[in-house]
XYZ file of C-alpha atoms in Angstrom:
643
model
C 38.664 -31.759 78.441
C 41.374 -30.163 77.081
C 44.284 -31.763 74.997
C 46.683 -30.195 77.344
C 44.139 -32.563 80.216
C 43.835 -35.305 78.209
C 47.804 -35.999 77.794
C 48.829 -34.979 81.308
C 46.141 -37.619 82.680
C 47.972 -40.386 80.278
C 50.769 -38.855 81.030
C 50.525 -39.061 84.884
C 49.023 -42.235 84.939
C 51.528 -43.623 82.796
C 54.123 -42.775 85.312
C 52.404 -43.592 88.367
C 51.737 -47.024 87.313
C 55.384 -47.592 86.797
C 56.466 -46.147 89.655
C 54.259 -48.398 91.233
C 55.177 -51.642 89.490
C 58.990 -50.750 90.434
C 58.031 -49.876 94.226
C 55.593 -53.123 94.038
C 59.080 -55.408 92.861
C 61.250 -53.773 95.691
C 58.895 -54.404 98.348
C 58.442 -58.451 96.701
C 62.571 -58.215 96.872
C 62.793 -56.606 99.851
C 60.341 -59.217 101.511
C 62.559 -62.172 99.505
C 65.709 -61.067 100.689
C 65.049 -60.514 104.346
C 63.461 -63.889 104.748
C 66.461 -65.099 102.701
C 69.157 -63.901 105.006
C 67.543 -64.944 108.205
C 67.446 -68.553 106.634
C 71.061 -68.616 105.746
C 71.858 -67.668 109.213
C 70.373 -69.993 110.631
C 71.741 -72.493 108.690
C 75.104 -70.934 109.285
C 74.499 -71.809 112.765
C 73.275 -75.383 112.327
C 76.209 -75.791 110.078
C 79.324 -74.999 112.722
C 81.813 -77.814 114.177
C 80.519 -78.903 117.316
C 82.853 -81.603 117.335
C 85.338 -79.031 120.478
C 81.939 -78.669 122.432
C 82.908 -79.589 126.295
C 82.012 -83.926 126.360
C 82.242 -84.403 130.529
C 78.202 -85.350 130.658
C 75.498 -84.962 128.860
C 74.077 -81.852 131.171
C 77.531 -79.829 130.529
C 77.858 -80.771 126.527
C 73.656 -79.498 126.682
C 74.146 -76.082 127.721
C 77.701 -76.139 125.923
C 75.491 -76.560 122.842
C 72.860 -73.784 123.442
C 74.949 -71.406 124.023
C 77.032 -72.221 121.052
C 73.706 -71.349 119.403
C 73.116 -68.471 121.200
C 76.286 -66.938 119.937
C 76.188 -68.157 116.432
C 72.404 -66.477 116.088
C 71.088 -63.091 117.151
C 67.684 -62.641 118.532
C 66.280 -60.958 115.842
C 67.125 -63.876 113.774
C 65.254 -66.945 116.013
C 62.319 -67.221 117.865
C 63.313 -70.922 119.416
C 65.704 -72.998 119.812
C 64.420 -76.377 120.730
C 67.086 -79.300 121.773
C 65.776 -82.973 121.870
C 67.469 -86.072 123.567
C 67.255 -89.043 121.366
C 66.708 -91.037 124.789
C 63.424 -90.448 126.806
C 65.353 -90.427 130.272
C 67.210 -87.178 128.467
C 66.589 -83.732 129.311
C 65.405 -81.446 126.969
C 66.346 -77.832 126.354
C 64.101 -74.929 124.876
C 65.588 -71.307 124.457
C 63.505 -68.570 123.852
C 63.932 -65.092 121.880
C 62.424 -62.413 124.301
C 59.393 -60.893 122.248
C 57.913 -57.541 122.265
C 55.069 -56.403 120.853
C 54.624 -55.749 116.745
C 54.855 -52.085 115.794
C 53.781 -53.799 112.536
C 49.793 -53.068 112.156
C 47.628 -56.126 112.124
C 46.508 -56.303 108.449
C 50.186 -56.038 107.627
C 50.845 -58.587 109.583
C 47.528 -60.688 108.581
C 48.741 -59.778 104.746
C 52.282 -60.647 104.422
C 53.219 -61.674 107.741
C 53.253 -65.694 107.399
C 56.765 -66.481 107.075
C 57.502 -69.187 109.290
C 60.351 -71.285 108.577
C 62.436 -74.244 110.811
C 65.398 -76.130 110.518
C 66.410 -79.352 112.445
C 69.533 -80.862 112.690
C 71.055 -83.919 114.231
C 74.154 -83.321 116.537
C 76.267 -86.163 118.787
C 76.889 -85.344 122.057
C 78.805 -87.334 124.782
C 76.507 -90.371 125.175
C 73.857 -89.305 123.387
C 72.572 -87.532 120.543
C 70.330 -84.575 119.983
C 67.903 -83.033 117.388
C 67.746 -79.356 117.396
C 65.505 -77.744 115.707
C 65.566 -73.531 114.748
C 62.256 -71.554 114.173
C 62.504 -68.203 112.759
C 61.668 -64.870 114.285
C 58.484 -64.054 111.923
C 57.829 -60.615 114.664
C 61.231 -59.548 113.261
C 60.423 -60.446 109.676
C 57.004 -58.412 110.113
C 58.627 -55.581 111.448
C 61.677 -55.223 109.195
C 59.463 -55.338 106.137
C 56.933 -52.835 107.922
C 59.686 -50.727 107.928
C 61.269 -50.917 104.215
C 57.523 -50.761 103.304
C 57.076 -47.378 105.144
C 60.365 -46.016 103.517
C 58.908 -47.863 99.915
C 55.574 -45.302 100.296
C 57.802 -41.924 101.219
C 60.010 -42.497 98.313
C 57.342 -43.804 95.749
C 55.443 -40.572 97.091
C 58.364 -37.905 96.168
C 58.951 -40.126 93.102
C 55.320 -39.418 92.213
C 55.338 -35.780 93.251
C 58.419 -35.013 91.458
C 57.136 -36.928 88.348
C 53.952 -34.878 88.595
C 55.981 -31.592 88.519
C 57.865 -32.158 85.465
C 55.430 -33.860 83.664
C 53.273 -30.540 84.015
C 55.943 -28.100 83.490
C 57.249 -29.920 80.247
C 54.054 -30.292 79.024
C 52.422 -26.718 79.987
C 56.485 -25.901 78.247
C 55.802 -27.594 74.848
C 51.995 -26.265 74.755
C 53.238 -22.878 75.495
C 53.150 -22.259 71.427
C 49.583 -24.148 71.098
C 47.900 -22.081 73.995
C 49.295 -19.394 71.887
C 47.601 -20.643 68.993
C 44.319 -21.292 70.653
C 44.354 -17.844 72.050
C 44.645 -16.370 68.634
C 42.176 -18.279 67.156
C 39.459 -17.104 70.288
C 40.554 -13.335 69.430
C 39.806 -14.118 65.802
C 36.904 -15.723 66.195
C 35.967 -12.339 68.566
C 37.633 -9.777 66.778
C 39.582 -10.848 63.491
C 42.612 -10.666 65.219
C 45.003 -10.728 61.942
C 48.469 -10.442 63.811
C 49.467 -14.308 64.601
C 52.113 -15.392 67.257
C 55.303 -16.131 65.868
C 56.782 -19.405 64.151
C 57.745 -22.041 66.899
C 60.055 -24.808 66.036
C 56.849 -27.360 65.744
C 56.494 -28.073 62.101
C 52.748 -29.466 62.352
C 51.704 -26.206 64.770
C 53.700 -23.774 61.712
C 51.174 -25.519 59.004
C 48.557 -24.574 61.049
C 49.585 -21.040 62.181
C 49.940 -20.395 58.773
C 46.072 -21.904 58.220
C 45.063 -19.253 60.822
C 47.066 -16.603 59.184
C 45.370 -17.021 55.403
C 42.007 -17.098 57.406
C 42.517 -13.676 59.113
C 43.653 -12.447 56.264
C 40.493 -13.712 54.280
C 38.710 -12.461 56.908
C 40.266 -8.884 56.822
C 39.051 -8.829 53.363
C 36.182 -10.225 53.780
C 35.084 -7.643 56.153
C 36.379 -4.331 54.187
C 33.911 -5.640 51.496
C 31.189 -6.040 53.809
C 31.930 -2.556 55.116
C 32.298 -0.927 51.731
C 29.058 -2.592 50.601
C 27.541 -1.092 53.595
C 29.107 2.094 52.866
C 27.908 2.061 49.392
C 24.404 0.628 49.897
C 23.935 3.832 52.453
C 25.597 6.023 50.100
C 23.155 5.118 47.507
C 20.073 5.469 49.888
C 21.162 8.570 51.584
C 23.814 10.566 49.988
C 23.477 12.792 46.644
C 25.717 11.946 44.508
C 26.777 15.312 42.875
C 27.597 17.305 46.421
C 28.030 13.883 48.681
C 26.309 15.151 50.742
C 23.140 13.453 52.529
C 20.041 13.452 50.656
C 16.898 15.254 51.297
C 15.520 11.918 52.710
C 18.615 12.059 54.865
C 18.187 14.935 56.067
C 14.501 15.004 57.095
C 15.419 10.960 59.247
C 18.205 13.200 60.845
C 15.769 15.950 61.701
C 12.964 13.431 62.863
C 15.141 11.570 65.022
C 16.409 14.759 66.375
C 13.084 16.739 67.196
C 12.369 13.423 69.282
C 14.811 14.987 71.364
C 12.836 18.135 72.503
C 16.217 19.953 72.700
C 17.138 23.261 71.789
C 18.893 23.893 68.294
C 18.869 26.273 64.781
C 18.465 25.355 61.020
C 19.665 26.905 58.254
C 18.358 27.132 54.575
C 20.468 27.545 51.677
C 19.256 28.927 48.717
C 21.388 28.824 45.743
C 19.419 30.197 42.512
C 22.830 31.122 40.776
C 23.073 26.504 40.155
C 20.043 26.829 37.731
C 21.680 30.606 36.298
C 24.716 27.575 35.774
C 23.099 25.155 34.380
C 21.151 27.220 31.910
C 24.058 29.443 30.654
C 26.890 27.153 31.332
C 27.044 23.607 31.075
C 26.120 20.187 32.925
C 29.902 20.053 33.727
C 29.736 23.057 35.196
C 27.064 23.384 37.195
C 27.524 19.953 38.925
C 30.987 21.464 39.351
C 29.538 24.757 41.270
C 27.486 22.475 43.377
C 30.327 20.119 44.450
C 32.329 23.671 45.748
C 28.942 24.788 47.537
C 28.918 21.933 49.527
C 33.011 21.709 50.252
C 32.497 25.405 50.766
C 29.353 24.400 53.554
C 31.638 21.842 54.956
C 34.974 23.134 55.509
C 32.797 26.447 57.004
C 30.438 24.498 58.808
C 32.233 23.406 62.098
C 29.559 22.919 65.112
C 29.656 19.876 66.596
C 26.933 17.094 65.757
C 25.477 19.148 62.996
C 23.677 17.619 59.774
C 24.120 19.251 56.103
C 22.518 17.954 53.032
C 20.898 19.112 49.919
C 17.104 18.775 50.392
C 16.737 19.949 46.007
C 18.267 20.921 43.867
C 19.352 24.192 44.850
C 18.746 24.266 48.350
C 20.687 22.951 51.135
C 19.940 22.430 55.065
C 21.989 22.636 57.660
C 20.531 21.251 61.532
C 22.706 22.603 64.683
C 21.724 20.752 67.604
C 22.198 22.916 70.709
C 23.099 26.546 69.236
C 21.378 29.602 70.258
C 19.795 32.804 68.229
C 22.929 34.555 67.922
C 25.543 32.182 66.702
C 23.270 30.789 64.556
C 22.841 34.243 62.809
C 26.950 34.925 62.946
C 27.498 31.740 61.177
C 25.126 32.554 58.454
C 26.581 35.723 57.957
C 29.878 33.421 57.327
C 28.077 31.216 54.896
C 26.978 34.084 53.017
C 30.566 35.367 53.065
C 32.381 32.086 51.712
C 29.596 31.589 49.251
C 29.740 34.738 47.766
C 32.598 34.690 45.965
C 31.641 31.254 44.222
C 28.461 34.017 42.396
C 30.931 36.260 40.747
C 30.783 34.986 37.656
C 27.376 34.717 37.130
C 25.093 38.179 36.994
C 22.766 36.557 39.124
C 21.003 38.709 41.669
C 20.356 37.370 44.888
C 22.265 34.165 43.810
C 22.427 33.091 47.634
C 19.409 33.473 50.148
C 19.611 32.367 53.991
C 16.724 31.487 55.790
C 17.260 30.647 59.709
C 14.493 28.909 62.230
C 15.379 28.594 65.867
C 13.251 25.655 67.247
C 10.406 25.061 69.167
C 8.896 22.226 71.745
C 6.333 20.269 69.659
C 7.443 21.289 66.358
C 7.342 18.809 63.595
C 9.682 18.473 60.890
C 7.203 20.133 58.032
C 6.284 23.061 60.216
C 10.040 23.755 59.985
C 10.462 23.301 56.554
C 7.989 26.086 55.990
C 9.169 28.277 58.650
C 12.146 27.966 56.641
C 10.986 28.478 53.217
C 8.963 31.625 54.079
C 12.294 33.063 56.081
C 13.810 32.721 52.904
C 11.101 34.411 51.221
C 11.494 36.981 53.321
C 15.329 37.400 53.119
C 15.043 37.960 49.517
C 13.206 41.204 49.872
C 16.726 42.444 51.635
C 19.508 42.233 48.809
C 21.839 43.888 51.344
C 21.955 41.207 53.496
C 20.031 38.385 52.191
C 19.699 36.594 55.876
C 16.233 36.436 57.777
C 14.820 34.801 60.433
C 11.691 33.080 60.961
C 9.017 35.068 63.078
C 7.383 32.705 65.939
C 10.982 32.033 67.066
C 11.480 31.240 70.906
C 13.186 33.260 72.451
C 12.886 32.004 75.861
C 15.224 29.156 74.404
C 17.728 31.528 73.605
C 19.817 31.482 76.059
C 23.584 31.680 75.946
C 26.597 29.567 76.082
C 27.637 30.812 79.535
C 24.159 30.641 81.206
C 24.368 27.595 80.458
C 27.697 26.941 81.526
C 26.876 28.816 85.553
C 23.649 26.938 85.299
C 25.550 23.427 85.474
C 27.899 25.023 87.942
C 25.348 25.552 90.328
C 23.327 22.744 89.735
C 26.411 20.439 90.716
C 27.295 22.948 94.024
C 23.459 22.626 94.929
C 23.148 19.048 94.374
C 20.491 19.615 91.815
C 21.539 16.779 89.321
C 19.452 13.959 89.075
C 20.350 10.183 87.321
C 17.472 8.194 85.705
C 18.833 5.062 84.670
C 17.657 3.224 81.203
C 18.483 -0.549 80.972
C 19.085 -2.160 77.323
C 17.996 -5.306 77.261
C 19.517 -8.410 75.049
C 18.272 -11.213 73.135
C 18.715 -13.145 76.153
C 16.637 -10.879 78.122
C 19.814 -10.471 80.288
C 20.496 -6.757 81.070
C 23.243 -5.656 79.455
C 23.691 -1.912 81.276
C 21.987 1.215 82.303
C 22.613 4.145 80.390
C 22.891 7.161 82.463
C 20.763 9.798 81.449
C 21.506 13.305 83.559
C 19.010 16.322 84.042
C 18.805 18.982 86.360
C 15.851 19.620 88.747
C 15.138 23.046 90.340
C 11.990 24.556 91.926
C 9.106 22.733 89.280
C 11.902 23.079 86.166
C 13.475 20.027 84.759
C 16.182 20.467 82.542
C 17.444 17.444 80.261
C 21.318 17.158 79.407
C 20.426 17.151 75.888
C 19.699 21.391 76.510
C 23.161 22.221 77.534
C 25.621 19.978 77.148
C 26.071 21.343 73.404
C 26.750 24.853 75.210
C 29.266 23.057 77.382
C 31.255 21.513 74.235
C 31.372 25.052 72.463
C 33.158 26.383 75.636
C 34.958 23.184 76.037
C 33.845 23.192 80.130
C 31.801 18.858 79.633
C 34.794 18.246 81.245
C 33.323 19.589 84.296
C 29.829 17.685 83.810
C 31.454 14.414 82.721
C 33.855 14.469 85.726
C 30.616 14.693 88.192
C 28.530 12.079 86.522
C 31.263 9.860 86.308
C 32.336 10.396 90.029
C 28.592 10.043 91.240
C 28.114 7.282 89.398
C 31.098 5.252 90.781
C 29.650 6.100 93.903
C 26.420 4.333 93.156
C 28.020 1.351 91.858
C 30.365 0.618 95.337
C 27.232 1.370 97.600
C 24.993 -0.795 95.652
C 26.851 -4.137 94.502
C 23.723 -5.707 92.642
C 23.364 -2.253 90.289
C 23.768 -3.370 87.242
C 26.655 -1.599 85.052
C 26.295 1.512 83.975
C 26.972 3.327 80.928
C 27.964 7.278 80.637
C 27.862 9.411 77.681
C 30.841 11.618 77.133
C 31.069 15.153 75.553
C 33.006 15.747 72.787
C 35.303 18.371 74.482
C 36.027 15.505 77.510
C 36.998 12.818 74.715
C 39.607 15.226 72.652
C 40.936 16.926 76.377
C 44.374 15.335 77.922
C 42.987 16.709 80.815
C 40.264 14.542 81.496
C 42.583 11.604 79.933
C 45.246 12.326 83.346
C 41.942 12.560 85.307
C 40.555 8.899 84.962
C 43.829 7.506 84.542
C 44.158 8.942 88.424
C 40.905 8.010 89.317
C 40.058 4.336 87.491
C 43.537 2.446 89.432
C 41.834 3.145 92.803
C 38.271 1.335 91.396
C 39.740 -2.396 89.744
C 35.737 -3.909 90.655
C 33.909 -1.304 89.881
C 35.923 -0.609 85.758
C 34.055 -4.404 85.124
C 30.799 -2.460 85.575
C 31.288 0.437 83.986
C 30.921 1.460 80.440
C 31.800 4.821 78.718
C 29.946 6.067 75.312
C 31.273 7.927 72.996
C 29.564 9.925 69.469
C 30.339 8.411 66.139
C 31.760 11.878 65.411
C 34.752 11.423 67.643
C 35.957 8.401 66.106
C 35.841 10.268 62.404
C 37.282 13.589 63.228
C 39.246 13.494 66.848
C 40.817 9.915 66.250
C 43.973 10.666 67.744
C 42.417 12.051 71.027
C 39.925 9.325 70.588
C 42.163 6.003 69.868
C 44.210 7.320 73.384
C 41.245 7.452 75.789
C 40.100 4.310 74.062
C 43.400 2.752 74.937
C 43.377 3.743 78.108
C 40.183 2.475 78.624
C 41.035 -0.775 77.525
C 44.152 -1.023 80.126
C 41.741 -0.796 83.066
C 39.280 -2.847 81.273
C 36.525 -0.312 80.919
C 34.554 -0.688 78.050
C 33.156 1.739 75.866
C 29.943 1.871 72.961
C 29.589 4.217 69.963
C 27.045 6.381 70.074
C 24.587 7.370 66.829
C 26.590 4.663 65.384
C 26.063 4.856 61.290
C 25.179 8.544 61.443
C 28.737 9.476 59.267
C 29.518 9.160 55.646
C 32.180 7.661 56.640
C 33.924 3.806 55.964
C 32.564 1.654 58.881
C 36.174 0.016 59.100
C 37.186 2.054 61.683
C 34.990 -0.137 63.890
C 38.511 -2.896 63.564
C 40.494 -0.298 64.623
C 38.714 0.559 67.807
C 36.856 -3.084 68.686
C 33.899 -1.014 70.799
C 32.064 -3.246 73.331
C 28.779 -2.036 71.450
C 27.230 0.148 68.790
C 23.987 2.008 69.413
C 22.396 2.518 65.868
C 21.199 6.139 65.054
C 17.914 6.187 65.735
C 17.083 7.744 61.732
C 17.787 4.209 61.058
C 15.721 2.329 63.223
C 12.828 4.592 63.364
C 11.069 3.766 59.867
C 11.368 0.107 59.642
C 8.612 -0.247 57.168
C 10.981 1.292 54.554
C 12.694 -1.304 52.355
C 15.764 1.040 51.789
C 15.772 2.137 55.736
C 15.488 -1.837 56.948
C 18.546 -2.986 53.949
C 20.171 -0.133 55.262
C 20.226 -0.691 58.536
C 20.637 -4.406 57.800
C 24.045 -3.796 56.239
C 25.629 -1.203 58.774
C 24.325 -3.656 61.989
C 25.855 -6.414 60.131
C 29.043 -4.928 59.623
C 29.359 -4.299 63.561
C 27.897 -8.428 63.890
C 30.628 -9.596 62.228
C 33.497 -8.333 64.332
C 31.630 -9.487 67.213
C 30.504 -6.401 68.567
C 27.197 -5.694 69.965
C 24.503 -3.779 68.293
C 21.899 -1.990 70.218
C 18.632 -0.156 69.034
C 17.734 2.853 70.825
C 14.176 4.451 71.361
C 12.388 1.143 71.705
C 9.051 2.001 72.100
C 6.524 -0.643 70.948
C 6.126 -4.445 70.490
C 6.161 -3.953 66.699
C 9.225 -2.414 66.547
C 11.160 -4.605 69.128
C 9.751 -7.462 66.935
C 10.869 -6.195 63.512
C 14.445 -4.967 65.292
C 14.891 -8.370 66.277
C 15.555 -9.598 62.713
C 18.255 -7.188 61.403
C 20.727 -8.118 63.155
C 20.396 -6.273 66.404
C 21.961 -7.718 69.726
C 19.920 -5.402 72.520
C 17.412 -3.047 72.799
C 16.421 -0.082 74.867
C 13.334 2.109 75.447
C 10.427 3.118 76.843
C 8.677 -0.810 76.650
C 12.208 -1.691 77.553
C 12.264 -0.448 80.722
C 8.777 -1.292 81.796
C 9.373 -4.809 80.936
C 12.690 -4.905 83.271
C 10.516 -2.775 85.691
C 8.091 -5.167 85.331
C 10.237 -8.429 85.923
C 12.099 -6.752 89.094
C 9.359 -6.317 90.276
C 7.761 -9.802 90.181
C 11.018 -10.965 91.181
């Protein structure tokens, strides 16, 4: 029970008790007063001067006496008037007031109707003396008392109702500041909110407010320290200290994780022998400076979405470019060569920069790709005029242009060839958090996953076409099947950064308020790092309509994790590169660190591609809230089939 309810109950009980006491007191006073008034009326009638009554003979005097008494009394005052002579030979007289059925209920008369009263007085007539006995009208007393009781009950009910409303609103008004502080405490627990409510007129609440303010700042400071520690641990494990790029282990983890998607893409290996020349003929400071210049140039030159850049050896830099075509891969390599060559002019080194290229094939391993890259670099060294070579054996069937993929998607939308598969996320309490929507194009016997064409759509800034179709289809599915769990839809980068997509969502969501609560959107972590402004506008739009959102590939970028505190996502999906080798102590430590950072803000942490029981058990120990993958899908399907 809340403090407000307890105080309201106590105040109401005290007030109603007081009203009851006052009503009972008034009832007793009315009962006594009515009875006393009736008695006084009878006494007044018997205290009159009877000397003026006719004194001719007894009968005449008796009639005159009875007429006089009935004139003095109202029928409501008496029930009977008995005039009895003192001599037996004289005739007595009894006058009765006309009686009707009592309006008071029987239980009331039985409880409060015992109000009998009579008064006797001796009066001298002509030749005799008579005894007059007047008894009161009990029926009138009961009816009159019942009438007043009804009035008292109505008055007590009105007063009680008014008192209840007044007490409720006064307490509610007094508790506004307290409730605001309570709500802030809940927000503080869930999301480390650091904007406390304003000061109140209550001294004790202001003291509590100040304590919460202090606690909020301490939690904020603790979170920032924790985020920095997580970033430091990740950098120590996966970042090259000189170039500030990902190191070999980081790059290979990202490559292995990406290869599991079986999507088209390319790799670039840049061999900078000029670095050895710099170390040999200059000094270590100059060599380190050259490495940093090369890394900075590569970062500025490579703008391909979702790319991964790393320094994998002393003189080699590697670039992973998902969903890139061969033609653009070659163009990018020429651009890289053109930007790096000016850095080698001061060194008299032939072939200071050589570049090898590879287009991925299905079923290729990381070691095979690196071997192909090495061969391509060797081949590039044979052509000093243009030291760029593409590895032999690339699968040209994958080298389809961006326009091809765009037309393929448009055709699939028109012909209803896009199909959806839902993969559940199971939380530690065995509840389904949501189902992620995976899209594929099926035509004839060919199945094309979204991973193969989304990159091309992003490069053409046409992701909004595909995202609109998926969202509308999912909204219809949720409307049709009200038992379907919430759906999580991945948004393309181009949609996140497109104001037209924001406007379209703003027009769509208000028409589906119930669906909004069963809808999630997943946004790539890169959007929070590189396109902060537009991403923030989209998140604010989603929050306005109670649509929850999550971060995909969380932890991939070497940026501070403090952005979590600004955006407050509902969940994060840990990048697969951190969850695939859990026997590696360094990787487990990094995973625990970045998961704890999200967990400390009350953000759900979800591990994807959970394929084995061993992996599931190990992840359960590392601050992971939910799991997604083949084994989870099989478990949920089996549970539903049994139910």
